[in-house]
CSV table of C-alpha atoms in Angstrom, one decimal:
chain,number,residue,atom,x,y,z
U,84,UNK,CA,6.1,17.2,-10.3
U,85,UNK,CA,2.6,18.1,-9.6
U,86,UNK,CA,0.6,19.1,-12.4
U,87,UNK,CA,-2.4,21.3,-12.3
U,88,UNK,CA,-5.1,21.3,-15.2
U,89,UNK,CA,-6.9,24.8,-15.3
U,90,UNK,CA,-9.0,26.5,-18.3
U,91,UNK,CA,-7.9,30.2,-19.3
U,92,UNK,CA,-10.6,32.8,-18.2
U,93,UNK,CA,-12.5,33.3,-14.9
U,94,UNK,CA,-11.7,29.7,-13.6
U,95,UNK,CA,-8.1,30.9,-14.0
U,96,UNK,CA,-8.3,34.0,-13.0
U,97,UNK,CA,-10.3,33.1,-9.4
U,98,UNK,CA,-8.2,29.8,-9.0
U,99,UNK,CA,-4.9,32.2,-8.5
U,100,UNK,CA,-5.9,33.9,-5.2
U,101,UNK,CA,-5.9,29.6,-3.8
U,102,UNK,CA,-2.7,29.2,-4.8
U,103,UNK,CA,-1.1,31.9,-4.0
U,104,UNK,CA,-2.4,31.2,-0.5
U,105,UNK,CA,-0.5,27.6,-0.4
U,106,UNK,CA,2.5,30.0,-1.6
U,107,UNK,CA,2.3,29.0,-5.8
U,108,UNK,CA,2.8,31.8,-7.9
U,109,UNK,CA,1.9,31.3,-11.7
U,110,UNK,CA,5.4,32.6,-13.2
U,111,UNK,CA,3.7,33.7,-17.0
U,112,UNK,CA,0.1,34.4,-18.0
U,113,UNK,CA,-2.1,32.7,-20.4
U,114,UNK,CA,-3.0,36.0,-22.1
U,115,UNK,CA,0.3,36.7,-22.8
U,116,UNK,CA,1.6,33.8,-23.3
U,117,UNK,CA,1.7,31.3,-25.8
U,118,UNK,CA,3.5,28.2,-23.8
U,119,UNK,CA,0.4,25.6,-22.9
U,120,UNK,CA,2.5,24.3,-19.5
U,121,UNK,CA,3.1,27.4,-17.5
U,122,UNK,CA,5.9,27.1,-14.8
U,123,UNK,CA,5.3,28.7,-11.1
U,124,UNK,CA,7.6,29.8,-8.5
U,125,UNK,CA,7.3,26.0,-6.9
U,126,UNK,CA,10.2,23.6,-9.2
U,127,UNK,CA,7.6,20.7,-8.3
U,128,UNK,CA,4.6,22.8,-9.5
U,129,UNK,CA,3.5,23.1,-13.2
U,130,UNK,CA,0.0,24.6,-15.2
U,131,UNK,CA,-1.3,23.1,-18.0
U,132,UNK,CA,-4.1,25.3,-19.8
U,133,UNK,CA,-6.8,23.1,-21.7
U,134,UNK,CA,-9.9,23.6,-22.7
U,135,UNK,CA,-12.8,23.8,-20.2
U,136,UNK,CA,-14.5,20.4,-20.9
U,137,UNK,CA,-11.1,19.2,-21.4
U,138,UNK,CA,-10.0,19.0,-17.6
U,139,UNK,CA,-11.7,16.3,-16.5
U,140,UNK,CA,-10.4,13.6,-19.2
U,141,UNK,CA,-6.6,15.3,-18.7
U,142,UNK,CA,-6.8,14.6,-14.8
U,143,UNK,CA,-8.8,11.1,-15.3
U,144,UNK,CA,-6.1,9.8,-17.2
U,145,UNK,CA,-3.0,11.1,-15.7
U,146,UNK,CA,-2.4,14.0,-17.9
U,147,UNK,CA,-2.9,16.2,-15.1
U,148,UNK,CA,-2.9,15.2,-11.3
U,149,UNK,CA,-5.5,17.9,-10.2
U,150,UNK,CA,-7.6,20.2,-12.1
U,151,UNK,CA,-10.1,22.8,-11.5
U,152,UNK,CA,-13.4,22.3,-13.3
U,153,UNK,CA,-17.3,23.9,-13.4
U,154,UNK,CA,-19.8,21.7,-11.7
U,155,UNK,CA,-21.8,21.8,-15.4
U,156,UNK,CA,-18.4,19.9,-17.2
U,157,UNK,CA,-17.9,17.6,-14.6
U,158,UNK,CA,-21.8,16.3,-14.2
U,159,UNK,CA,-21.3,16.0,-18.4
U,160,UNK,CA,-18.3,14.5,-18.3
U,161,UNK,CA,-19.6,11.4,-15.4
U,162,UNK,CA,-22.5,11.0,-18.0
U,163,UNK,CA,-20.7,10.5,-20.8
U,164,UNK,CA,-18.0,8.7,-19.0
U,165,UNK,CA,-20.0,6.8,-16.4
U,166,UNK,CA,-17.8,6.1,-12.6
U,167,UNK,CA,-14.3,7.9,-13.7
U,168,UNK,CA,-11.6,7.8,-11.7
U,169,UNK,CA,-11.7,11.5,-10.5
U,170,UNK,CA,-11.8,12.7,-6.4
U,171,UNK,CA,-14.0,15.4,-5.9
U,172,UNK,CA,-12.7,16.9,-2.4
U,173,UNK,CA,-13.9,20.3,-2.5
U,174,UNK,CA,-16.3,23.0,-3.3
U,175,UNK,CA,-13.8,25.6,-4.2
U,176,UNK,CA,-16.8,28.1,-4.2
U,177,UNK,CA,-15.4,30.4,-7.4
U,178,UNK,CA,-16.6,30.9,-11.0
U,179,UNK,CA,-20.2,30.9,-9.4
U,180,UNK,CA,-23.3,31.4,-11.9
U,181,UNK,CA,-26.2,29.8,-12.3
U,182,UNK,CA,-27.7,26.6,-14.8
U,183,UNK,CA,-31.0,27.9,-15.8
U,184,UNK,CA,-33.6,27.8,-18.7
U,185,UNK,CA,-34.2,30.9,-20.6
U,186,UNK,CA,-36.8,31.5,-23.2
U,187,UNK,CA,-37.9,34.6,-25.5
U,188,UNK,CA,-39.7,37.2,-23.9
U,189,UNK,CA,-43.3,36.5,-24.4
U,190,UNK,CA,-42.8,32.8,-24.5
U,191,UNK,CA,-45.8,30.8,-22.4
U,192,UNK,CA,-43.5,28.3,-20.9
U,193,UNK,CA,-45.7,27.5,-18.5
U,194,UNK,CA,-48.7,27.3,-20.6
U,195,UNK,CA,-46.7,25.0,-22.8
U,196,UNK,CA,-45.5,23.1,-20.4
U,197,UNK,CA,-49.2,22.2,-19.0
U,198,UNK,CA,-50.2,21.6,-21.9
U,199,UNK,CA,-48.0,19.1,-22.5
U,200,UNK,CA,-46.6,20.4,-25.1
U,201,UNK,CA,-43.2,18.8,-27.2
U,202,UNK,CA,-40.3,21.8,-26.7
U,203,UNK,CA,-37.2,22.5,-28.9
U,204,UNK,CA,-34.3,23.1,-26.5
U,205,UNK,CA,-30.4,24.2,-27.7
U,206,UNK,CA,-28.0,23.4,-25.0
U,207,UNK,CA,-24.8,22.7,-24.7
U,208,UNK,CA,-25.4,20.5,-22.0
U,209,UNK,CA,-27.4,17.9,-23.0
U,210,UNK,CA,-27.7,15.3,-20.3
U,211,UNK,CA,-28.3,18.1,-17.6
U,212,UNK,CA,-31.0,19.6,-19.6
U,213,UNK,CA,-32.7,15.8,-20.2
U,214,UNK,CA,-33.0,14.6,-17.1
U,215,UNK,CA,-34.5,17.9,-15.9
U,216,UNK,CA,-36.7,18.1,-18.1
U,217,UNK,CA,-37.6,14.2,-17.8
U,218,UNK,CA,-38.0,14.8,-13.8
U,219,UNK,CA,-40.3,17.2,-14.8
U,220,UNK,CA,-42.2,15.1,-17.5
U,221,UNK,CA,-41.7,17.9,-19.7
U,222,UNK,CA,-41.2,16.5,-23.6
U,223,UNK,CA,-38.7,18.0,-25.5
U,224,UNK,CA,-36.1,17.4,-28.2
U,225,UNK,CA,-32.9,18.3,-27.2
U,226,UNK,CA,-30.5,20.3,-30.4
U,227,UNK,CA,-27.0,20.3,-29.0
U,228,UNK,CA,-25.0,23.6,-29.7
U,229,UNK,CA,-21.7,24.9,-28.9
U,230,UNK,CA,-21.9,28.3,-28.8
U,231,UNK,CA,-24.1,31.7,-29.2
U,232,UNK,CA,-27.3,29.6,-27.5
U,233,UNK,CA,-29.0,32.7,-27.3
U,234,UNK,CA,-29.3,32.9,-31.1
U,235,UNK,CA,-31.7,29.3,-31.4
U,236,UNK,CA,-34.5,30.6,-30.3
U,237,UNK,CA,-34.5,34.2,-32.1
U,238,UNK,CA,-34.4,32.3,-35.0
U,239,UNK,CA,-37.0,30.0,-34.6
U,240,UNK,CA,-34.9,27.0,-34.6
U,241,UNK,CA,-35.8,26.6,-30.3
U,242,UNK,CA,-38.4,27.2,-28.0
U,243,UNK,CA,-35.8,27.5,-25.2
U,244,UNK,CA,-32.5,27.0,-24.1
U,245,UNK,CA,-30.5,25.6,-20.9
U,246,UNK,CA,-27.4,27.5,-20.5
U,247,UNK,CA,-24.9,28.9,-17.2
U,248,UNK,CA,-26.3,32.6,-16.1
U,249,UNK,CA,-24.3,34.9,-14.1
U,250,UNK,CA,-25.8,38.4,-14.5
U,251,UNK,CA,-28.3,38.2,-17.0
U,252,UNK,CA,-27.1,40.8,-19.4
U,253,UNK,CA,-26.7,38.5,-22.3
U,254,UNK,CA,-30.1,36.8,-21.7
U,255,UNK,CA,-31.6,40.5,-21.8
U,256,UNK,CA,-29.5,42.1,-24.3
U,257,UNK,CA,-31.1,38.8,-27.1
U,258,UNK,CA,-35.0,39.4,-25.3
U,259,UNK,CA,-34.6,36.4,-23.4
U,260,UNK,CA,-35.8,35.6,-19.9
U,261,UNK,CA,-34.8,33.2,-17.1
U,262,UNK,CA,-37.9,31.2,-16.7
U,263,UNK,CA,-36.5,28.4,-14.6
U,264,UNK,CA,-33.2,27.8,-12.2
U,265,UNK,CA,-31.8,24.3,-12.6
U,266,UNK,CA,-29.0,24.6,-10.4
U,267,UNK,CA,-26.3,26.9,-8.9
U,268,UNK,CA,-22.9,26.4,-10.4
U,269,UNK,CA,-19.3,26.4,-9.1
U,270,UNK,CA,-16.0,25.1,-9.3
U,271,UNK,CA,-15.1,21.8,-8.2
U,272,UNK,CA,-11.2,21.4,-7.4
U,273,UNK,CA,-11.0,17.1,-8.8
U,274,UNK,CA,-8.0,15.0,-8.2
U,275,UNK,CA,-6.8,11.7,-10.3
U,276,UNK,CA,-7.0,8.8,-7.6
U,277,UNK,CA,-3.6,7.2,-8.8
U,278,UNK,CA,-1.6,10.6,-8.2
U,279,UNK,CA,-3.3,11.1,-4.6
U,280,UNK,CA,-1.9,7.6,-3.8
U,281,UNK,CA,1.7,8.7,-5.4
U,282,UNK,CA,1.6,11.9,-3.6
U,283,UNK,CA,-0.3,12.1,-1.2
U,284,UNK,CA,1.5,13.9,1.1
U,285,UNK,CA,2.3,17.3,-1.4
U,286,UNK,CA,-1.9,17.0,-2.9
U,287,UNK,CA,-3.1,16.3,0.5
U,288,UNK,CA,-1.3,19.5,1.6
U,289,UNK,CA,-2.6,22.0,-1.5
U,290,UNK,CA,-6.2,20.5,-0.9
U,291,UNK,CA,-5.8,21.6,2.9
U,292,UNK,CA,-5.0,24.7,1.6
U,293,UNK,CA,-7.4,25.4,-0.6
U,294,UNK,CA,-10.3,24.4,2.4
U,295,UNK,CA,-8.6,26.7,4.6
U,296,UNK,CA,-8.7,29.9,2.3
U,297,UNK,CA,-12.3,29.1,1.8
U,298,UNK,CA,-13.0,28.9,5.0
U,299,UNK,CA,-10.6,32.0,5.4
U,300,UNK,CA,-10.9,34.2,2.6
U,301,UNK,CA,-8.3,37.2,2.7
U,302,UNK,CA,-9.9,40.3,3.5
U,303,UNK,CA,-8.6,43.0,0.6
């Protein structure tokens, strides 16, 4: 059995078209469902739906034998973690957005910033946002949030936040403005190093797959 480790949403939702092209059909939705291992039209294929940040640690120890996972998890999760045990073999090139910094509109960040100035930042992404901002010698005190970053600085409790951006809309509709891209963001496709040795041949075979409908993406 092959187990796949996947997040409900759009890493879900954009995963589907790559297994479909290695010929796996997910037989029941998340939305609709309230079962936590999904079955597929493969007997030696099974989903598992965990949280987001969750995927790495289910595929690094064995809970999972590949997952799909943002870029922004997985650099959090080999900070935290240190060297895991995960194979990174592709790019899978979906869920694609942006890691940026964002303040209110009408903030001098870069007045601040030459000036030296110490800044508040809310993030859920804490060791991303440090060692940006210490690359940049930029001083700031990092206040880890959860959730509903936007809402830090309207408050007053932040001078900025470092959070994913796709469109902008949430930025604008709070009065907030991208002042600096940290990085683009995708989805990584990770693999537990124990399981590739197992089964290599079946994980070797969905991994080819997945490059080639990259490489090939269906025309609609």
């Amino acid at each position: 059995m092959i187990t796949l480790a996947l997040s409900k949403g759009r890493i879900f939702d954009e995963t589907l078209p790559l297994l479909a092209a290695a010929g796996i059909e997910v037989l029941e939705s998340p939305e609709s469902s309230r079962k936590l291992i999904l079955p597929t039209n493969q007997p030696d294929v099974q989903v598992v739906l965990v949280r987001a940040t969750d995927v790495p640690t289910y595929v690094q120890y064995g809970g999972a034998d590949l997952g799909v996972v943002g870029r922004d998890t997985l650099i959090e999760h080999c900070a935290e973690w240190g060297q895991t045990s995960l194979f990174q073999p592709l790019d899978l090139q979906i869920a694609r957005c942006r890691m940026s910094v964002a303040v209110p509109v009408g903030f001098d960040y870069a007045g601040k910033v030459k000036q030296g100035a110490r800044l508040r930042v809310a993030t859920k992404y804490v060791n991303i946002a440090r060692e940006f901002f210490a690359e940049k010698g930029v001083h700031v005190d990092i206040i880890k949030l959860y959730g509903s970053m936007e809402l830090a600085p309207l408050i007053g409790m932040a001078d900025a936040i470092v959070d994913l951006v796709s469109t902008g809309g949430t930025l604008k509709a709070n009065n907030l403005v991208e002042v600096e891209h940290i990085m683009p963001i995708s989805s990584r496709l990770v693999v537990n190093q124990a399981a590739l040795k197992l089964q290599q041949e079946p994980i070797r075979r969905l991994i080819d797959t997945f490059a080639e409908a990259i490489a090939h993406p269906a025309v609609a």
